[in-house]
Short mmCIF file of C-alpha atoms in Angstrom, two decimals:
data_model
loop_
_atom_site.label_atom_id
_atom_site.label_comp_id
_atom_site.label_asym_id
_atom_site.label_seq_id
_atom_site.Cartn_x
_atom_site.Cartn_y
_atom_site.Cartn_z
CA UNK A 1 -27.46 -1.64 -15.77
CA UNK A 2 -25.53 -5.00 -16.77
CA UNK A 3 -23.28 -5.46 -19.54
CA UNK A 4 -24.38 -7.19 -22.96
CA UNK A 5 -23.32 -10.35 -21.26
CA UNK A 6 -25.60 -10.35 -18.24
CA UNK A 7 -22.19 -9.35 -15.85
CA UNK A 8 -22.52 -6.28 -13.46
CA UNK A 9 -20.58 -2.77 -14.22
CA UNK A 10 -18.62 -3.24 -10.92
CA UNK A 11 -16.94 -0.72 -8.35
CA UNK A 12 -14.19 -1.89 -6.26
CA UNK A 13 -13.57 0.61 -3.60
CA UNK A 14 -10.08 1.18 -2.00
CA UNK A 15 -9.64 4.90 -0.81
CA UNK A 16 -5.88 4.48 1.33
CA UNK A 17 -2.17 4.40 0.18
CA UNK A 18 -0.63 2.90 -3.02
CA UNK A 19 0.50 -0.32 -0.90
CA UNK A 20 -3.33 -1.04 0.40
CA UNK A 21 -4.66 -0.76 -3.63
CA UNK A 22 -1.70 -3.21 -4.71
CA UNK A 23 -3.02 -5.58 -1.77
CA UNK A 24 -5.95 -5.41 -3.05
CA UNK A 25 -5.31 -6.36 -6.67
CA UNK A 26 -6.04 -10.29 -6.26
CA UNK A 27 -9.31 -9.26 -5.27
CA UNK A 28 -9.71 -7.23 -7.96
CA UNK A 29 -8.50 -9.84 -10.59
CA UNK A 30 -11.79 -11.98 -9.10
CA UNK A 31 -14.32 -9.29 -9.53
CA UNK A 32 -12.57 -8.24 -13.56
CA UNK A 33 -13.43 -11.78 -13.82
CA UNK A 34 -17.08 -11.71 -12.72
CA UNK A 35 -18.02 -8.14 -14.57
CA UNK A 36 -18.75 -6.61 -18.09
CA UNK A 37 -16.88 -3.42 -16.33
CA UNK A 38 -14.59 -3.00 -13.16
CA UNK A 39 -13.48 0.72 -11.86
CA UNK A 40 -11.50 1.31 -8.97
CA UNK A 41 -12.28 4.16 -6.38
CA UNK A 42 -8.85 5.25 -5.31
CA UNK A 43 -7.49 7.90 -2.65
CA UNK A 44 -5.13 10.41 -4.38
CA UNK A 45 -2.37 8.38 -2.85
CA UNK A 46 -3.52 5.28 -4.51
CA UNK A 47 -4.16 6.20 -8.10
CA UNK A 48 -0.80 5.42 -9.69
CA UNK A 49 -0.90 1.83 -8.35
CA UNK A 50 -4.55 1.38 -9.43
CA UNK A 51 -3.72 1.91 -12.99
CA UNK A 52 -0.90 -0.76 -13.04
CA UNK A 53 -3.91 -3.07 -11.88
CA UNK A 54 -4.70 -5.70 -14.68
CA UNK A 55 -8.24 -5.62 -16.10
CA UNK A 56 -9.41 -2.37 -14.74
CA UNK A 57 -11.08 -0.07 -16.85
CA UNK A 58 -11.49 3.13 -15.20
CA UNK A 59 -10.04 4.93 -11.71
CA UNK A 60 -11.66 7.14 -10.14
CA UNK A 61 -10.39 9.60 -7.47
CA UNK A 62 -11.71 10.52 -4.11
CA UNK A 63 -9.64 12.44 -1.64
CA UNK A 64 -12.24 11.29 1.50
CA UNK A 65 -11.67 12.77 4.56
CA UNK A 66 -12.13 9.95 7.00
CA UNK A 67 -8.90 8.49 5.12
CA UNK A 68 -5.29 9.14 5.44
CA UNK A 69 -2.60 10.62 7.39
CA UNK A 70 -3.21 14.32 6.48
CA UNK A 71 -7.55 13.99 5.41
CA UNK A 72 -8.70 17.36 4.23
CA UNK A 73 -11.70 18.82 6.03
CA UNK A 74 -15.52 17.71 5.08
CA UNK A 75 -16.18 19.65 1.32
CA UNK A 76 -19.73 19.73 0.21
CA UNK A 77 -18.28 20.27 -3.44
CA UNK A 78 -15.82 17.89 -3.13
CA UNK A 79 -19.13 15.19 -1.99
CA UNK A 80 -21.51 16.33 -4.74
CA UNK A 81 -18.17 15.97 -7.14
CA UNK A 82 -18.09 12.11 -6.18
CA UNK A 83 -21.29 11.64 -6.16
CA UNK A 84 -21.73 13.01 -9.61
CA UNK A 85 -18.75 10.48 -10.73
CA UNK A 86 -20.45 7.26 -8.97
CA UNK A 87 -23.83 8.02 -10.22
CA UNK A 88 -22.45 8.57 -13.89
CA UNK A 89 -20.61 5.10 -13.77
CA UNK A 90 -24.41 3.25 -13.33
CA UNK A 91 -23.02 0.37 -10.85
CA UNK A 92 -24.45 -2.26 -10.50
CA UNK A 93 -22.73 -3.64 -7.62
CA UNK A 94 -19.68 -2.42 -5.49
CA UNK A 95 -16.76 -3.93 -3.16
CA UNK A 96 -15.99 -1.80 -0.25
CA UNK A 97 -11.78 -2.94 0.86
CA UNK A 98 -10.65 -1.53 4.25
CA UNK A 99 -8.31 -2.48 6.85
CA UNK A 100 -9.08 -4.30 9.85
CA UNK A 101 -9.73 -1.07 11.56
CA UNK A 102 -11.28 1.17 9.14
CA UNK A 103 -15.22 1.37 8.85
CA UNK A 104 -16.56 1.12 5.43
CA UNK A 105 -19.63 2.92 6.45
CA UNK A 106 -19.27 6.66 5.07
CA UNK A 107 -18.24 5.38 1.49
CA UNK A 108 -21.41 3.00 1.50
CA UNK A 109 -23.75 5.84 2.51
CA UNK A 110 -22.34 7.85 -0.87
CA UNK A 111 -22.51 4.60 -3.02
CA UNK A 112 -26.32 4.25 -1.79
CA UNK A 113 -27.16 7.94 -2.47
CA UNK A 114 -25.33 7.29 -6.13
CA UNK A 115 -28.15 4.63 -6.97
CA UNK A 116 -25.26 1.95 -6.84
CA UNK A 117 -27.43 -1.08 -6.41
CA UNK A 118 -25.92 -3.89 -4.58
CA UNK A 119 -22.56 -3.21 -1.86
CA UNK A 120 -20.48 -5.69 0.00
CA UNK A 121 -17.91 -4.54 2.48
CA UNK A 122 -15.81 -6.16 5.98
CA UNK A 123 -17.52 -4.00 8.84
CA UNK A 124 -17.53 -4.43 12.68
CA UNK A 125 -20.03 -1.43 12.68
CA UNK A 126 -23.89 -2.21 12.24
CA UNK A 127 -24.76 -1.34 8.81
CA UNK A 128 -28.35 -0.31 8.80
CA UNK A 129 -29.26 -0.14 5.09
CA UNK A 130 -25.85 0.97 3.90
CA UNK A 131 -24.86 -2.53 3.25
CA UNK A 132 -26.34 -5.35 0.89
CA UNK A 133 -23.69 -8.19 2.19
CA UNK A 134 -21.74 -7.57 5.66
CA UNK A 135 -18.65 -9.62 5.99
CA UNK A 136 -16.67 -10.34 8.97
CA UNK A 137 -13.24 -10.96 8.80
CA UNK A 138 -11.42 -13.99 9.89
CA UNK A 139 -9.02 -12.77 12.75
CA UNK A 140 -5.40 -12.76 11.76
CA UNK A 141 -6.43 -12.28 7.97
CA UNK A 142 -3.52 -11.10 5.82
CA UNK A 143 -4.95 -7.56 3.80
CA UNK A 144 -5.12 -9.58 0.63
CA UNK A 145 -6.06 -12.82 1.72
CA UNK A 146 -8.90 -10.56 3.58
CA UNK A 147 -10.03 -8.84 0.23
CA UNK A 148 -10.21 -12.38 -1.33
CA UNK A 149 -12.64 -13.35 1.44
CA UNK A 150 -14.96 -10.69 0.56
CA UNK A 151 -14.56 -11.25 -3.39
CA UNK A 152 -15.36 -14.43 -2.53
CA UNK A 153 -18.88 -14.14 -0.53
CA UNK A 154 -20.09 -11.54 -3.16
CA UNK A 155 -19.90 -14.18 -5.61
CA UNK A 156 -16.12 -13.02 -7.49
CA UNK A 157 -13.89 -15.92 -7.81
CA UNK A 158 -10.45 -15.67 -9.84
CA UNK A 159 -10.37 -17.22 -12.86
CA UNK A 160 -8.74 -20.57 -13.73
CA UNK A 161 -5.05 -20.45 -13.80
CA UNK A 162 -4.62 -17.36 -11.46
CA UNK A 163 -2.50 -18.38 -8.58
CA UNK A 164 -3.62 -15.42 -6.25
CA UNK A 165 -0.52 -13.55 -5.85
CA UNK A 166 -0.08 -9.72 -6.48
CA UNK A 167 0.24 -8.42 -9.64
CA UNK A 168 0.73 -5.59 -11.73
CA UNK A 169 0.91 -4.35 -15.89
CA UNK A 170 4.20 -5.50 -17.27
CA UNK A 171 6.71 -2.93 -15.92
CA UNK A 172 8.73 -0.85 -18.47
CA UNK A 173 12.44 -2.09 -19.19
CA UNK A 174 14.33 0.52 -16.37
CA UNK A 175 18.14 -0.37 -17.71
CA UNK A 176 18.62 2.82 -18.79
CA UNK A 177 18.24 4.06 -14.98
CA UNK A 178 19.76 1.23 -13.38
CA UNK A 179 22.66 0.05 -15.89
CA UNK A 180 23.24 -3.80 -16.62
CA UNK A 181 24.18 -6.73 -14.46
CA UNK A 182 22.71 -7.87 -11.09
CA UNK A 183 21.55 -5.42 -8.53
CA UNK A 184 19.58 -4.77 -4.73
CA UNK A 185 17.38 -2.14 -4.43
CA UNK A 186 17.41 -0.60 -1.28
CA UNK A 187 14.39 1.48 -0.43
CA UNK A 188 14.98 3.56 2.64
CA UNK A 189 11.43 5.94 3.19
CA UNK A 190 8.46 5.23 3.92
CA UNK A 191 5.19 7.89 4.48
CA UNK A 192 5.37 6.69 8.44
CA UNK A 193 8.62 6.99 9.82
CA UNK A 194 8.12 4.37 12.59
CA UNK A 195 8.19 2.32 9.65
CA UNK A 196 11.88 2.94 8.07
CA UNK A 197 15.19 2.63 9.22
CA UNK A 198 16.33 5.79 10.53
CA UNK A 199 18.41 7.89 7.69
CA UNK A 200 22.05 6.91 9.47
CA UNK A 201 21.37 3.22 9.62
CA UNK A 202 19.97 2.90 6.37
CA UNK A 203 23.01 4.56 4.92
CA UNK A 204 25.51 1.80 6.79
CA UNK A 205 23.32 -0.81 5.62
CA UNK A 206 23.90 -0.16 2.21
CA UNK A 207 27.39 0.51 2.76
CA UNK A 208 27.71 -3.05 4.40
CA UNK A 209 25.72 -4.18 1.18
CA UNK A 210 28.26 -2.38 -1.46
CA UNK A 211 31.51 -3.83 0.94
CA UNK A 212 29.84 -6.86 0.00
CA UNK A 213 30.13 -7.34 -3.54
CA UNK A 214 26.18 -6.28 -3.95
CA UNK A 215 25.30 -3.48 -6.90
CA UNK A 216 23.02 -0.77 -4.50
CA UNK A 217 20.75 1.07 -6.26
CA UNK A 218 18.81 2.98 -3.98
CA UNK A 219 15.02 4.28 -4.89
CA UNK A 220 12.70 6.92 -3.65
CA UNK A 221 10.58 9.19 -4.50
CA UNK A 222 10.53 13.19 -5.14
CA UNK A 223 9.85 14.18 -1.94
CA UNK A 224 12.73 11.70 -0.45
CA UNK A 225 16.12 13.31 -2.84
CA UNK A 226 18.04 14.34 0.47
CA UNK A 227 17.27 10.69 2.02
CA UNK A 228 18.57 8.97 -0.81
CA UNK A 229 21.53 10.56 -1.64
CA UNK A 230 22.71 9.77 1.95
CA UNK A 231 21.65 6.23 1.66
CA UNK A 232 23.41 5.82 -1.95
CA UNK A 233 26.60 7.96 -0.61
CA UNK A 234 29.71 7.23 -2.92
CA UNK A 235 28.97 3.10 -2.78
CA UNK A 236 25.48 2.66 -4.52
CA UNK A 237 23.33 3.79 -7.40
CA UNK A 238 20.84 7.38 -6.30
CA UNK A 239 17.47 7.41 -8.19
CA UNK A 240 16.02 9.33 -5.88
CA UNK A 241 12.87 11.19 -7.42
CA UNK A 242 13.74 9.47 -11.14
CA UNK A 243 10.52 6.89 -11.26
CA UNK A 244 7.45 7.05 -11.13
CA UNK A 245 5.40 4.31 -9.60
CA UNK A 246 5.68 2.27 -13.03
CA UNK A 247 8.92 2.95 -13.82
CA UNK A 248 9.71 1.87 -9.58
CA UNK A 249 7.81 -0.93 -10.79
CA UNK A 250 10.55 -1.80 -13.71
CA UNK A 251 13.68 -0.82 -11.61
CA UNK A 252 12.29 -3.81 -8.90
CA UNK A 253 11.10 -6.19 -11.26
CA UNK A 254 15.51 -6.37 -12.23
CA UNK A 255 16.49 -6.36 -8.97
CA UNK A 256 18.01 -10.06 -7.50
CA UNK A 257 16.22 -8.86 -4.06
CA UNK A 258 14.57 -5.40 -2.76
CA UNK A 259 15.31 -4.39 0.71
CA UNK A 260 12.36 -2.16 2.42
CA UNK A 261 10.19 -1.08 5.27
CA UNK A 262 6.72 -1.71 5.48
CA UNK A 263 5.74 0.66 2.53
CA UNK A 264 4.19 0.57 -0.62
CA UNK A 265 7.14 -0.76 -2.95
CA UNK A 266 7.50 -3.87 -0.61
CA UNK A 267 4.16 -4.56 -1.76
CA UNK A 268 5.62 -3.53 -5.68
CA UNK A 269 7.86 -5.52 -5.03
CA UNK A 270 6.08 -8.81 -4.52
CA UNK A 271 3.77 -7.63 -7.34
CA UNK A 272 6.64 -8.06 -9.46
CA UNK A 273 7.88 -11.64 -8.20
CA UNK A 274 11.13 -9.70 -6.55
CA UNK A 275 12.17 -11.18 -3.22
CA UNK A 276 12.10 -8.99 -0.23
CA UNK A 277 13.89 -8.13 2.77
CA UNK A 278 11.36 -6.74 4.91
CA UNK A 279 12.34 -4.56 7.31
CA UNK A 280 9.73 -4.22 9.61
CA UNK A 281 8.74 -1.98 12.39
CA UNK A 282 5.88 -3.75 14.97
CA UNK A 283 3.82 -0.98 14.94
CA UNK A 284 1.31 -2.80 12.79
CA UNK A 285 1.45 -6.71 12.87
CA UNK A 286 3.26 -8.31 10.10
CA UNK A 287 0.64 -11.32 9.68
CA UNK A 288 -1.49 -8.67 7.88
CA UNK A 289 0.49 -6.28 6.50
CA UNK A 290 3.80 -8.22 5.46
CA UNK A 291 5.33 -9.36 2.05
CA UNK A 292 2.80 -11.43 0.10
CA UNK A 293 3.33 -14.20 -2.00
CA UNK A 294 7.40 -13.99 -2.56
CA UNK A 295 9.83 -15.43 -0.65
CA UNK A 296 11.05 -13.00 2.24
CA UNK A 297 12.77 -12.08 5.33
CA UNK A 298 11.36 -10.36 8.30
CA UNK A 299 13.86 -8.45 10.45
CA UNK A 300 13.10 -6.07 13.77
CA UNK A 301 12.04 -6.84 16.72
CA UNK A 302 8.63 -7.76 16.47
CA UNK A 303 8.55 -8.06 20.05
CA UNK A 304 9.00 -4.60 20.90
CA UNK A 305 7.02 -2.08 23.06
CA UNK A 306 5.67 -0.09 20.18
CA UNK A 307 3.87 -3.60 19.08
CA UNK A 308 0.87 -2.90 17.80
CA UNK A 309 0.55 0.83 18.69
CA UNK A 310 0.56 2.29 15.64
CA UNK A 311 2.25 4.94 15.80
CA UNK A 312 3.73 7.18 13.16
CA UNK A 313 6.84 8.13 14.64
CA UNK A 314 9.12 5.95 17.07
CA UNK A 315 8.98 7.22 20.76
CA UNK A 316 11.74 5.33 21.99
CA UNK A 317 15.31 6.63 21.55
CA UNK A 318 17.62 5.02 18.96
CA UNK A 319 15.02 3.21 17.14
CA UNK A 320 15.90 0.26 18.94
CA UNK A 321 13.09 -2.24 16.56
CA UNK A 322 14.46 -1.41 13.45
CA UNK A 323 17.76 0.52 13.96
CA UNK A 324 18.89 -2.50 15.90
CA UNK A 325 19.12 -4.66 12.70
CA UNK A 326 22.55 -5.57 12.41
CA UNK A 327 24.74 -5.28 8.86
CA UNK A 328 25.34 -9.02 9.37
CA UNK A 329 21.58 -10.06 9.43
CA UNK A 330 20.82 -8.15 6.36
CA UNK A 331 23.67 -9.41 4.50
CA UNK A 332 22.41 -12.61 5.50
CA UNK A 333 19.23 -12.04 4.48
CA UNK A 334 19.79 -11.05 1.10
CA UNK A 335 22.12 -13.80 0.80
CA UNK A 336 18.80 -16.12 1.64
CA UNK A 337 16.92 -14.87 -1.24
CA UNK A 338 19.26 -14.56 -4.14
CA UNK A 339 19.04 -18.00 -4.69
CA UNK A 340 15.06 -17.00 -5.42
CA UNK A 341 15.70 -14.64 -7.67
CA UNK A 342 18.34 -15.57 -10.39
CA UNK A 343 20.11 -13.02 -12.52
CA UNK A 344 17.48 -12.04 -15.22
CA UNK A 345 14.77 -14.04 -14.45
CA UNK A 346 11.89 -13.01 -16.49
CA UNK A 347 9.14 -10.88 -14.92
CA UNK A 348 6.69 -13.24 -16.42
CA UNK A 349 8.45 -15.98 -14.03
CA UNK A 350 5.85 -16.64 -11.61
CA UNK A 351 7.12 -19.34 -9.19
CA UNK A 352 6.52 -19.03 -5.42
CA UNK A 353 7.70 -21.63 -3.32
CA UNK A 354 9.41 -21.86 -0.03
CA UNK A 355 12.78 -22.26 -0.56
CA UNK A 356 13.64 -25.78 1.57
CA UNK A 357 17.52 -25.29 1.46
CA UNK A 358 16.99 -22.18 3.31
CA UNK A 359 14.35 -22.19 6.23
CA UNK A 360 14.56 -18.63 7.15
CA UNK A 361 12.98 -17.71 4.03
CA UNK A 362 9.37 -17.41 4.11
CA UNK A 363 6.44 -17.65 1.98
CA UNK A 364 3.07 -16.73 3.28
CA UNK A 365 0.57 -18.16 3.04
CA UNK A 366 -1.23 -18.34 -0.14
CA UNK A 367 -5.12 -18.13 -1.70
CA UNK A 368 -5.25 -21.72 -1.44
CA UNK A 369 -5.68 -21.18 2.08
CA UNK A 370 -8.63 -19.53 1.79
CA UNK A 371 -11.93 -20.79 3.57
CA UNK A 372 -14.64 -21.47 1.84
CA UNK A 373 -18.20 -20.79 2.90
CA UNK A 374 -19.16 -22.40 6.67
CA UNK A 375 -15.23 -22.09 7.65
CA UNK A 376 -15.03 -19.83 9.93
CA UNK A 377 -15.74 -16.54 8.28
CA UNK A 378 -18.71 -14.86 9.00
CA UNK A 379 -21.36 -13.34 6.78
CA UNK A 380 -24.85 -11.34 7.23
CA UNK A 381 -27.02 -10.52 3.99
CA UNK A 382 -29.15 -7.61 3.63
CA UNK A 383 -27.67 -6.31 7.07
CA UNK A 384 -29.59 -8.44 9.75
CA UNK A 385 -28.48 -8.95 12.78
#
């Protein structure tokens, strides 16, 4: 059933980690523009970050079993509980978001059996009836330039004036956790551990940081209190287990520059205009899953053997892609970006341009890049083949 103003009651689905859902907010800015209604279907891991989303209405949580690093086993209760949940939110229509090498298949067949009437989704799988519009990627496809695509082809365009980038509600003021005056976060977990700098070498990095006139204030979350207060040490700021994903959200929206792995609050972190030193294991390629949208530094060896093998935890001794960062190259990193981030520069400060005076600083490419229809992406309605 469509809203008083002829616009769909529309489901954007994206069941992973709080970093995928945050990717996936331009995408969702298109479709709040297209629809009377928007809900998000979130993993548990996702929830927080899809209710700092602008202009959704409702999220929903499904803990699905063909998702995640730890999926619980196959619940008929735990089915006829989602089910119950899509079929009570009428849909009309519904964007399926997964990664290059997820299949969007099993969450279709639910949306189907829920009566929603019209699903769009990237698959490499044949879709039978499941689908209403297959997309296929374009190879290479940054995660949120990727969810754009598909916005795109099921007829969701951003509005006027919406440059694209990641965004989230206006964070909370954090200065009562961080103190006053200019500041790096340094971010030292991650849920993979391939993906973070081993505990020792995050620990001298912020030491080199602190020996270099920088304010440290290190962030984590519950689960990472011992981690942290080894990073922070006696030279830098522990609030370890003190935010939330909102309040993380406020505490990098202050800071000059936010050094982190490939993990969620890198993506917070560009949601919040902060530059980012990315610290970045190979394991998964960069060109999809690095910082969008803010100016940034990549560092590790994107060259090494673990390229592109996903794994979870590093197999070769010493940690030689990340842990082989020196203190100098992050110093000069975050000396790179400062200049992009002045001393309390308003979160409502959106600009996002390559900074010329320094060429190592990157900006990715942006929604402007995006193909339109007949460029190279490919699309198959009402699943033929």
């Amino acid at each position: 059933m469509t809203g008083s103003r002829g616009l769909p009651r529309t489901l954007v689905v994206r069941l992973d980690s709080a970093g995928d859902v945050l990717l996936a907010g331009p995408a969702v800015r298109a479709v709040v523009a297209g629809s009377s209604y928007t809900a998000l279907l979130c993993g548990p891991r996702g929830v927080q970050a899809g209710k700092l989303l602008p202009g959704v209405a409702e999220v929903l949580e499904y803990d699905a079993p063909w998702v995640g690093l730890e999926p619980p086993p196959v619940s008929r209760t735990a089915t006829r509980r989602v089910l119950e949940a899509l079929t009570a939110g009428r849909f009309d229509r519904a964007l399926v978001l997964v990664s290059y090498h997820q299949s969007p298949l099993p969450i279709a067949l639910l949306l189907k059996l829920a009566g929603v009437g019209w699903t769009a989704a990237d698959s490499e799988d044949y879709p039978g009836a499941l689908l209403d519009l297959r997309h296929r990627r374009l190879p290479h496809r940054h995660e949120a330039l990727a969810a754009l695509d598909l916005a795109r082809e099921a007829g969701f365009a951003l509005p006027p004036g919406d440059d694209g980038a990641l965004r989230v509600s206006t964070p909370p003021d954090t200065t009562h956790l961080t103190g006053s005056g200019p500041y790096v976060v340094v971010h030292p977990g991650a849920a993979v551990p391939a993906r973070a700098w081993s505990p020792g070498r995050a620990a001298r990095a912020a030491a080199a940081l602190a020996a270099g006139g920088h304010r440290v204030v290190v962030t984590g979350g519950p689960g990472e209190r011992d981690l942290t207060a080894k990073v922070a040490g006696e030279h830098g700021l522990d609030l370890g287990g003190a935010t939330d994903l909102r309040h993380l959200a406020g505490v990098l929206a202050g800071a000059r520059v936010a050094v982190v792995g490939n993990t969620g609050p890198a993506h917070l972190a560009a949601a919040v205009g902060t530059p980012v030193v990315s610290v970045f294991a190979p394991v998964v390629p960069a060109e999809r899953w690095g910082p969008y949208g803010v100016p940034h530094v990549l560092l590790g060896d994107q060259e090494a053997e673990c390229a592109g093998s996903r794994a979870r935890r590093c197999g070769v001794p010493g940690h030689p892609c990340l842990d082989g960062v020196s203190d100098a190259e992050v110093l000069a990193a975050v000396a790179a970006l400062q200049g992009n981030r002045p001393a309390g520069t308003p979160h409502s400060d959106r600009t996002r341009k390559t900074n010329r005076a320094n060429p190592d600083v990157d900006v990715p490419s942006g929604p402007g890049d995006v193909p339109g229809p007949g460029d190279g992406s490919e699309t198959e309605r009402g699943a033929t083949v």
